[in-house]
PDB file of C-alpha atoms in Angstrom:
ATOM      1  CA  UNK A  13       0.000   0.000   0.000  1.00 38.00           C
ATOM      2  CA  UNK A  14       1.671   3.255  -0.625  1.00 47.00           C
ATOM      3  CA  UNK A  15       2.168   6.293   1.767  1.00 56.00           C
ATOM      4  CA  UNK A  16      -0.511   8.506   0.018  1.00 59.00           C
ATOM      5  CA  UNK A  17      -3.011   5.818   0.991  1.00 65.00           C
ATOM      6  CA  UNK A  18      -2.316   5.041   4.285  1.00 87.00           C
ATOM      7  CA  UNK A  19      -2.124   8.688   4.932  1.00 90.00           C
ATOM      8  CA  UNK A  20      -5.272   9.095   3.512  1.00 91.00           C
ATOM      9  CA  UNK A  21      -6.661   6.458   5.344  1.00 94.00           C
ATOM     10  CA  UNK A  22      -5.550   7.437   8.978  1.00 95.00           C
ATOM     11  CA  UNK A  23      -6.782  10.934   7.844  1.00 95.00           C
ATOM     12  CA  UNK A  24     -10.433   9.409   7.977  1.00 96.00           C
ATOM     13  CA  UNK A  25      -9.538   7.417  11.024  1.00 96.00           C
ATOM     14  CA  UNK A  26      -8.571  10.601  12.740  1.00 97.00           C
ATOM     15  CA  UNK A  27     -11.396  12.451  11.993  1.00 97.00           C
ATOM     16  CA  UNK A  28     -13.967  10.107  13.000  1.00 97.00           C
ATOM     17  CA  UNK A  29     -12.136   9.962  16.470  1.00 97.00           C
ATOM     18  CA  UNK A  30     -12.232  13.918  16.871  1.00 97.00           C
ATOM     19  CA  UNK A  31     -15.867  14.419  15.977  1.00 97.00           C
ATOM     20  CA  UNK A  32     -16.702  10.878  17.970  1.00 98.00           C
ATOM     21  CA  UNK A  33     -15.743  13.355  21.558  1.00 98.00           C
ATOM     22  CA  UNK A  34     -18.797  13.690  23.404  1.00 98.00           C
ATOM     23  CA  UNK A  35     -19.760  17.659  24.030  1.00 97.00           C
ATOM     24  CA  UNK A  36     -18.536  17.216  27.537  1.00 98.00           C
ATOM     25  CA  UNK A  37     -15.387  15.956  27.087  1.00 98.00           C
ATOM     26  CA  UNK A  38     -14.616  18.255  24.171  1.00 98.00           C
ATOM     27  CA  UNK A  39     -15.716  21.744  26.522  1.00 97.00           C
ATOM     28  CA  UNK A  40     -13.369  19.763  29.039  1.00 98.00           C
ATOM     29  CA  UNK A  41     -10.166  19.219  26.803  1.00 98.00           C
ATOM     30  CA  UNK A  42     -10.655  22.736  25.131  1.00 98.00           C
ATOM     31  CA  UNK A  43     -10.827  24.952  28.315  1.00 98.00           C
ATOM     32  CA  UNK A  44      -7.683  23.129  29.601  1.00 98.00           C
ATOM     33  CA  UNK A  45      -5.536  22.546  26.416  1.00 98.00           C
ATOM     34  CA  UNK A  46      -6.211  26.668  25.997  1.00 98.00           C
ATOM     35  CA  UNK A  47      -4.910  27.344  29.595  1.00 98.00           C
ATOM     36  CA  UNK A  48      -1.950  25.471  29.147  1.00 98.00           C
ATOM     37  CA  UNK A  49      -1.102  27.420  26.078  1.00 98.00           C
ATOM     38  CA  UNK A  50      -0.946  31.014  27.250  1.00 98.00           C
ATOM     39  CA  UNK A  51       2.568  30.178  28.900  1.00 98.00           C
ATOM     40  CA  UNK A  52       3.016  30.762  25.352  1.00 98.00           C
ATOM     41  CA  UNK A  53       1.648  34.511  25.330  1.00 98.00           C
ATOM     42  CA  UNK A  54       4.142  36.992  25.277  1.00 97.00           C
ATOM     43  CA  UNK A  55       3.308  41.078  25.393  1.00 97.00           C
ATOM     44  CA  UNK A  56       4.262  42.677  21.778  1.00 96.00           C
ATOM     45  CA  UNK A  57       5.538  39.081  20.436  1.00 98.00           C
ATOM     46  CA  UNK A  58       3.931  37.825  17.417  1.00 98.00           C
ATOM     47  CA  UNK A  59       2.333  34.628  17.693  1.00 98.00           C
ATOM     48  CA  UNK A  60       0.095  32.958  15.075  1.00 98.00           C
ATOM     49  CA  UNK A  61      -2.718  30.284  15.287  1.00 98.00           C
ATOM     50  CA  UNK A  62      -5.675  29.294  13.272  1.00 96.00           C
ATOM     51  CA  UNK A  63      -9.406  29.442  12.799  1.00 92.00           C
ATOM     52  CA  UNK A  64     -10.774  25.975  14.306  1.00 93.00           C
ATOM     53  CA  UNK A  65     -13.287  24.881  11.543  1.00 89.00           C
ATOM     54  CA  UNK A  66     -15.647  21.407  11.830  1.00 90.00           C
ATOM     55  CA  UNK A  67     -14.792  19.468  14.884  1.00 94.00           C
ATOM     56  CA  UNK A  68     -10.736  21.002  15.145  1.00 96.00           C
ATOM     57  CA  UNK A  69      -9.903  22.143  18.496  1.00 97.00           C
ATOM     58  CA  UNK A  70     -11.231  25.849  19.062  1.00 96.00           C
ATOM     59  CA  UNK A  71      -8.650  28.326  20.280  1.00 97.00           C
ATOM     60  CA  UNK A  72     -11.217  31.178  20.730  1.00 95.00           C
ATOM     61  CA  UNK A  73     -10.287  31.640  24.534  1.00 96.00           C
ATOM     62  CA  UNK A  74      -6.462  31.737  23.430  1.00 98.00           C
ATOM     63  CA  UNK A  75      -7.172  34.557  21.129  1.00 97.00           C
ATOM     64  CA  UNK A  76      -9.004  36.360  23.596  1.00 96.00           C
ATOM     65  CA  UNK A  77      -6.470  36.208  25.875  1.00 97.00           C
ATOM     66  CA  UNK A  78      -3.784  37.062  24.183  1.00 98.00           C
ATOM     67  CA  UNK A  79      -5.235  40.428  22.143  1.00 97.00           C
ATOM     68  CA  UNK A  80      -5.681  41.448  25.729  1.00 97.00           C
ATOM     69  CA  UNK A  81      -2.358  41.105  27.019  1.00 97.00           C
ATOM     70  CA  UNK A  82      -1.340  42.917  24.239  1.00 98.00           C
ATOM     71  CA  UNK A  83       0.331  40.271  22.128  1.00 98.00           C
ATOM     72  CA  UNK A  84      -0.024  40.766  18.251  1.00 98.00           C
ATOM     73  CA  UNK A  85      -2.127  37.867  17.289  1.00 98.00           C
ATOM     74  CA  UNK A  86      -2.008  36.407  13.590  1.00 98.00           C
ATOM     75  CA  UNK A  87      -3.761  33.947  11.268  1.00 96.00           C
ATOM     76  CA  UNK A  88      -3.218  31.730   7.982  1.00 95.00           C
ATOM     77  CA  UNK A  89      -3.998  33.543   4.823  1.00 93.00           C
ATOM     78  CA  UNK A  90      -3.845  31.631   1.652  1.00 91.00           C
ATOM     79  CA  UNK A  91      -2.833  33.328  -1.114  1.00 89.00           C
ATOM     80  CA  UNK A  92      -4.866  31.673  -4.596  1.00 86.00           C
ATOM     81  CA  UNK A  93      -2.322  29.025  -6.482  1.00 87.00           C
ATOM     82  CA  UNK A  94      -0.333  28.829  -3.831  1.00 91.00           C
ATOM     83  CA  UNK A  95       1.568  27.348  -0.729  1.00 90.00           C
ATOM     84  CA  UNK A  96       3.195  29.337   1.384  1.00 93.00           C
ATOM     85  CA  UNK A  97       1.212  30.716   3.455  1.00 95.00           C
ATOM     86  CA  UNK A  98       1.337  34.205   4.683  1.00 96.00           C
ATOM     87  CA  UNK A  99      -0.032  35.483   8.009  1.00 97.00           C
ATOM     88  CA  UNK A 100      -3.175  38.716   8.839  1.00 95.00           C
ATOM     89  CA  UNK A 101      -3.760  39.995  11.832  1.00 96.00           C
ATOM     90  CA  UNK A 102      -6.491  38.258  13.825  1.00 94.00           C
ATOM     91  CA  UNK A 103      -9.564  41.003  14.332  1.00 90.00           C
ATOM     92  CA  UNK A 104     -10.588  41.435  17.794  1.00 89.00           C
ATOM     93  CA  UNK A 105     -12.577  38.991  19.449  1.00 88.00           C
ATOM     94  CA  UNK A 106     -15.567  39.192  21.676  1.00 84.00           C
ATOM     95  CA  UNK A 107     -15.040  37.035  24.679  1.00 81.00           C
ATOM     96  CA  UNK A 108     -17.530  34.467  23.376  1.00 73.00           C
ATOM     97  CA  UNK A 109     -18.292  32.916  20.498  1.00 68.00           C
ATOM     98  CA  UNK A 110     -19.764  34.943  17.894  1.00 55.00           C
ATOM     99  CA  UNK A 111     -22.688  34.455  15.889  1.00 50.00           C
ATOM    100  CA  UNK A 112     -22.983  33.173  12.174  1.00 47.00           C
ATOM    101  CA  UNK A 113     -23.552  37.172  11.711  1.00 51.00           C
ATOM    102  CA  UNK A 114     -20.876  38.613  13.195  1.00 53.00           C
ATOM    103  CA  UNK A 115     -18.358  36.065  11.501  1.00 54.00           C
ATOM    104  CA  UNK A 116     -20.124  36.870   8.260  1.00 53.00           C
ATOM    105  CA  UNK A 117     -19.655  41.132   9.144  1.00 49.00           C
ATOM    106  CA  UNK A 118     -15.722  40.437   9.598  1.00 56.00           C
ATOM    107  CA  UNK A 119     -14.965  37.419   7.012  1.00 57.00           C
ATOM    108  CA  UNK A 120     -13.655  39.154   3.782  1.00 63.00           C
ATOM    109  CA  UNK A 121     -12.723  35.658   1.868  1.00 60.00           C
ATOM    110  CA  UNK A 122     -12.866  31.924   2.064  1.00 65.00           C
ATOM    111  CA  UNK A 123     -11.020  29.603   0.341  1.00 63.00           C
ATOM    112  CA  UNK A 124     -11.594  26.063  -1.288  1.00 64.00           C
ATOM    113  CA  UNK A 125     -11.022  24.940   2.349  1.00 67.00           C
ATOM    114  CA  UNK A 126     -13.623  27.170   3.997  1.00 73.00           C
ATOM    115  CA  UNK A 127     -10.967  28.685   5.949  1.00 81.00           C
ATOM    116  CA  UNK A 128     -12.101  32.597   6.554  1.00 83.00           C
ATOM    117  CA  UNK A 129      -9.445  35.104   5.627  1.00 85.00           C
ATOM    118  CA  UNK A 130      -9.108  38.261   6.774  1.00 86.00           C
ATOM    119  CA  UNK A 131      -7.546  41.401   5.315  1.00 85.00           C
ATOM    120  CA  UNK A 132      -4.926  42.970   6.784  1.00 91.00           C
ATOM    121  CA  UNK A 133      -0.614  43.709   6.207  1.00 95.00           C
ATOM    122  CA  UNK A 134       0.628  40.109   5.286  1.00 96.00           C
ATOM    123  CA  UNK A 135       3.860  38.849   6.854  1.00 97.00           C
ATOM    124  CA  UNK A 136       5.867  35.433   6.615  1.00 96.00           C
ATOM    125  CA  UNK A 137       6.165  33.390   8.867  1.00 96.00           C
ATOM    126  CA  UNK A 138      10.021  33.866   9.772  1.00 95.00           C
ATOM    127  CA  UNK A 139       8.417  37.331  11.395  1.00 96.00           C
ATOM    128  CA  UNK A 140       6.827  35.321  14.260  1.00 98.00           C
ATOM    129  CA  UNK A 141       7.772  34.097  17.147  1.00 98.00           C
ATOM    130  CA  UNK A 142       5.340  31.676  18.025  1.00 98.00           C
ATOM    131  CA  UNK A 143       3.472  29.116  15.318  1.00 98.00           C
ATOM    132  CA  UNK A 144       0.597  27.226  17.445  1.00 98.00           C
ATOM    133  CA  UNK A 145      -0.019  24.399  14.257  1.00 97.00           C
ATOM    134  CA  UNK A 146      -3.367  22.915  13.698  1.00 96.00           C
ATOM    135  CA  UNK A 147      -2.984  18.950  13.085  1.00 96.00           C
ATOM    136  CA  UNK A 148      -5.335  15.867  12.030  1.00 96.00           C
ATOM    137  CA  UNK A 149      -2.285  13.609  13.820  1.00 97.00           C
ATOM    138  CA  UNK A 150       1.105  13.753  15.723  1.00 97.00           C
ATOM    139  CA  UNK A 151       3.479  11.087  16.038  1.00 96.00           C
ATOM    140  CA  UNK A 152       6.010  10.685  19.886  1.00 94.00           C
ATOM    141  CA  UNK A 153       8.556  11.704  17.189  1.00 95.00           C
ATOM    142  CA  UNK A 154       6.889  15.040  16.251  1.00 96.00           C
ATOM    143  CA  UNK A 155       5.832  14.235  12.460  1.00 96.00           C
ATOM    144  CA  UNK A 156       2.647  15.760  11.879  1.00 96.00           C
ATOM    145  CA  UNK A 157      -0.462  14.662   9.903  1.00 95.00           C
ATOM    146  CA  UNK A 158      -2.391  17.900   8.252  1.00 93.00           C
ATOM    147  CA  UNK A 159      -5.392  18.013   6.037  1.00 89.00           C
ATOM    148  CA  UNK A 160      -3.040  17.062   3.060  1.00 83.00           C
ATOM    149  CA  UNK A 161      -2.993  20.979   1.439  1.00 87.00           C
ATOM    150  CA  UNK A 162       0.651  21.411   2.552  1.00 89.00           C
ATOM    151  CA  UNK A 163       0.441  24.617   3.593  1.00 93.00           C
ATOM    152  CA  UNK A 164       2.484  24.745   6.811  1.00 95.00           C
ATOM    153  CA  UNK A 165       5.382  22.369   5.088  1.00 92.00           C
ATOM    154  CA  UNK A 166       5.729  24.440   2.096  1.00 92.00           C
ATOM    155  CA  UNK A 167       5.605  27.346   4.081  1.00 94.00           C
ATOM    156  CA  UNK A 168       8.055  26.345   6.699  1.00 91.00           C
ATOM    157  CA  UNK A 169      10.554  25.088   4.431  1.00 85.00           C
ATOM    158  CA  UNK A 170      10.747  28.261   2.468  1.00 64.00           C
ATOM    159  CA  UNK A 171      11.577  30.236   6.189  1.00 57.00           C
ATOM    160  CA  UNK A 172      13.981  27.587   6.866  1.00 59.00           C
ATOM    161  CA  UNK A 173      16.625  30.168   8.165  1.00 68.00           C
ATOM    162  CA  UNK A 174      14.810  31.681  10.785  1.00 81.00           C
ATOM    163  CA  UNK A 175      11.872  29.561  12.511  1.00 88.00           C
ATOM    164  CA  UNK A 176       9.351  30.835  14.575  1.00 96.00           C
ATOM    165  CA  UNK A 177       8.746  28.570  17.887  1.00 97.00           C
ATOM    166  CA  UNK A 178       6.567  25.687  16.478  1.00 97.00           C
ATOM    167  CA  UNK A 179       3.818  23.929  18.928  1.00 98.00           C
ATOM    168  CA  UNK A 180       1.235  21.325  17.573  1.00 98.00           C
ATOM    169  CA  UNK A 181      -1.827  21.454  19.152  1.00 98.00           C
ATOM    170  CA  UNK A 182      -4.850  19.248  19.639  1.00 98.00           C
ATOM    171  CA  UNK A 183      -6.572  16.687  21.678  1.00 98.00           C
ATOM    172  CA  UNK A 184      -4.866  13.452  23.115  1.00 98.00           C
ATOM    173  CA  UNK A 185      -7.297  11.563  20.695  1.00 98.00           C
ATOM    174  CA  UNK A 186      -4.982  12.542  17.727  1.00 98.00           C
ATOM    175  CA  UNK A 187      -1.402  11.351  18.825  1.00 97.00           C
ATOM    176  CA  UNK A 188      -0.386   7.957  17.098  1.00 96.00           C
ATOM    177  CA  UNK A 189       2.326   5.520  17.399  1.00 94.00           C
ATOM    178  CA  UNK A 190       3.915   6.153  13.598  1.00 93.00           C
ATOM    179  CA  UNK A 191       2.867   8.830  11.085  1.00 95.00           C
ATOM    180  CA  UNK A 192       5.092   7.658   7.960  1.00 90.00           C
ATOM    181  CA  UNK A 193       7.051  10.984   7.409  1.00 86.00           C
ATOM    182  CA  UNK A 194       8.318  12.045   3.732  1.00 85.00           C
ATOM    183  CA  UNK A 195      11.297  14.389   3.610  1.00 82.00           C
ATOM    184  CA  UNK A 196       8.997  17.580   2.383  1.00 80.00           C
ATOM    185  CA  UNK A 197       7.018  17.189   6.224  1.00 84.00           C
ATOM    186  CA  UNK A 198       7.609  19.263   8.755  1.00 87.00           C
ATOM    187  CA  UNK A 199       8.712  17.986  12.939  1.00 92.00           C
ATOM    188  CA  UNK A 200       7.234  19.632  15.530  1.00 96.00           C
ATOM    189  CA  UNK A 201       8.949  20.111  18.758  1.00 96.00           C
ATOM    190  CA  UNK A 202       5.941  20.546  21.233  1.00 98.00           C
ATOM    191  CA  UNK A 203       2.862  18.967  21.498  1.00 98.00           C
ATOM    192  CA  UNK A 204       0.188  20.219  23.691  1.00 98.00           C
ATOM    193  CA  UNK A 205      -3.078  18.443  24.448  1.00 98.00           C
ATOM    194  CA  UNK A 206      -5.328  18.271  27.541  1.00 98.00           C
ATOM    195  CA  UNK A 207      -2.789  16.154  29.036  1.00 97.00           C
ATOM    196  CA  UNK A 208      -0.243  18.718  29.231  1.00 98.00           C
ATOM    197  CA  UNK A 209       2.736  18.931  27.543  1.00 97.00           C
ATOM    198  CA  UNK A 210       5.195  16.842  24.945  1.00 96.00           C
ATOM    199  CA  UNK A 211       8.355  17.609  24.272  1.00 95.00           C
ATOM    200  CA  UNK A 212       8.670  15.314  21.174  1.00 94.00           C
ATOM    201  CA  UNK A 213      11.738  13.656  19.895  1.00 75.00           C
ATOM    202  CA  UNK A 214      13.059  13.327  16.069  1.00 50.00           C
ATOM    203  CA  UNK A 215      14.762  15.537  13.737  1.00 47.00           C
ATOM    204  CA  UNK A 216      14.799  19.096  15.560  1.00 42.00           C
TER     205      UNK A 216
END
C-alpha cells in the first residue's frame, strides 16, 4: 500500500475519532488545552494560530487572551495558487463565540477549504515568534499529519533560516504511534493536548 493511501486512510480514522468526543469531554479538553497554552503569550511578540473549523480544536479563549495582554495575534492567509502561506492579523474577538452574523460582518474571503481570511498587512512566517499548528495527527517523534494541502510544510521550508517557535496542538485523541514521514514534512517540537505537555523527539 503506498504512503498517500495510508495517509489518507488514517486521515479518515482521525477524523472520525475527533468528531466521535462527546460535548462534555470536548468543553473539558478545550478549556484546559487553551490554559496550558498562554505560557506561550508573550506582550508585543507575534504569535500565530488558526481558525478551528468542523470538529478542530477551538482556540477562541487563546485569542481572547492574548489580544488582551497585548500580544499581536495572527492567522493563515492563503494566497490563490499557492503554498506558502502568509499570516493577517487576527480582528478582535468578543469574549464568546460569535454568531454566524458577526463572523459573516468580519470574514472578507474563504477559500476552497472554507478557511475565513481576513484582510490585513501580510507577513511570513520567519516574522513570528510563536506558530501554534493545527494537526489531524502527531506522532512521539513530532511528524505531523495535516489536512493534506501542505500549507504549513511548504511554508516552513521556504523560512527555513529563521523559525518561529513551532507547537502542535490538539486533543490526546490525535497522537499515534507512527505517522510515515516524507522528507517535504515538517517535525514539531511541542505537542500540547489536555494532558499537558510533549516535548517530542526526532529531527529538531
Amino acid at each position: 500500500m503506498s504512503t498517500h493511501t495510508d495517509k489518507q486512510q488514517l486521515r479518515h480514522l482521525l477524523r472520525q475519532r475527533r468528531k466521535a468526543l462527546s460535548k462534555k469531554t470536548r468543553r473539558l479538553a478545550t478549556k484546559k488545552i487553551n490554559r496550558l497554552l498562554y505560557p506561550f503569550i508573550r506582550r508585543q511578540k507575534r504569535i500565530a494560530v488558526y481558525w478551528a473549523v468542523g470538529s478542530e480544536l477551538s482556540l477562541w479563549s487563546l485569542i481572547v487572551t492574548a489580544q488582551k495582554r497585548g500580544a499581536q495575534v495572527y492567522l493563515p492567509y492563503i494566497e490563490p495558487k499557492k503554498r506558502q502561506l502568509w499570516f493577517t492579523p487576527c480582528p478582535r474577538l468578543p469574549r464568546h463565540h460569535a454568531t454566524a452574523r458577526y463572523l459573516n460582518l468580519l470574514q472578507q474571503h474563504t477559500g476552497k477549504h472554507k478557511i475565513p481570511q481576513f484582510n490585513g498587512r501580510k507577513i511570513r512566517a520567519r516574522y513570528l515568534h510563536t506558530l501554534l499548528v493545527p494537526l489531524l495527527g502527531i506522532d512521539h517523534l513530532g511528524n505531523r499529519l495535516g489536512q493534506g494541502g501542505g500549507y504549513y510544510d511548504a511554508t516552513l521550508a521556504k523560512s527555513c533560516q529563521r523559525q518561529p517557535l513551532l507547537v502542535g496542538v490538539g486533543f490526546s485523541c490525535q497522537q499515534v504511534n507512527i505517522i510515515q514521514a516524507e522528507n517535504h514534512d515538517i517535525n514539531i517540537p511541542i505537542f500540547v493536548s489536555e494532558y499537558g505537555y510533549q516535548y517530542l523527539g526526532g529531527k529538531h
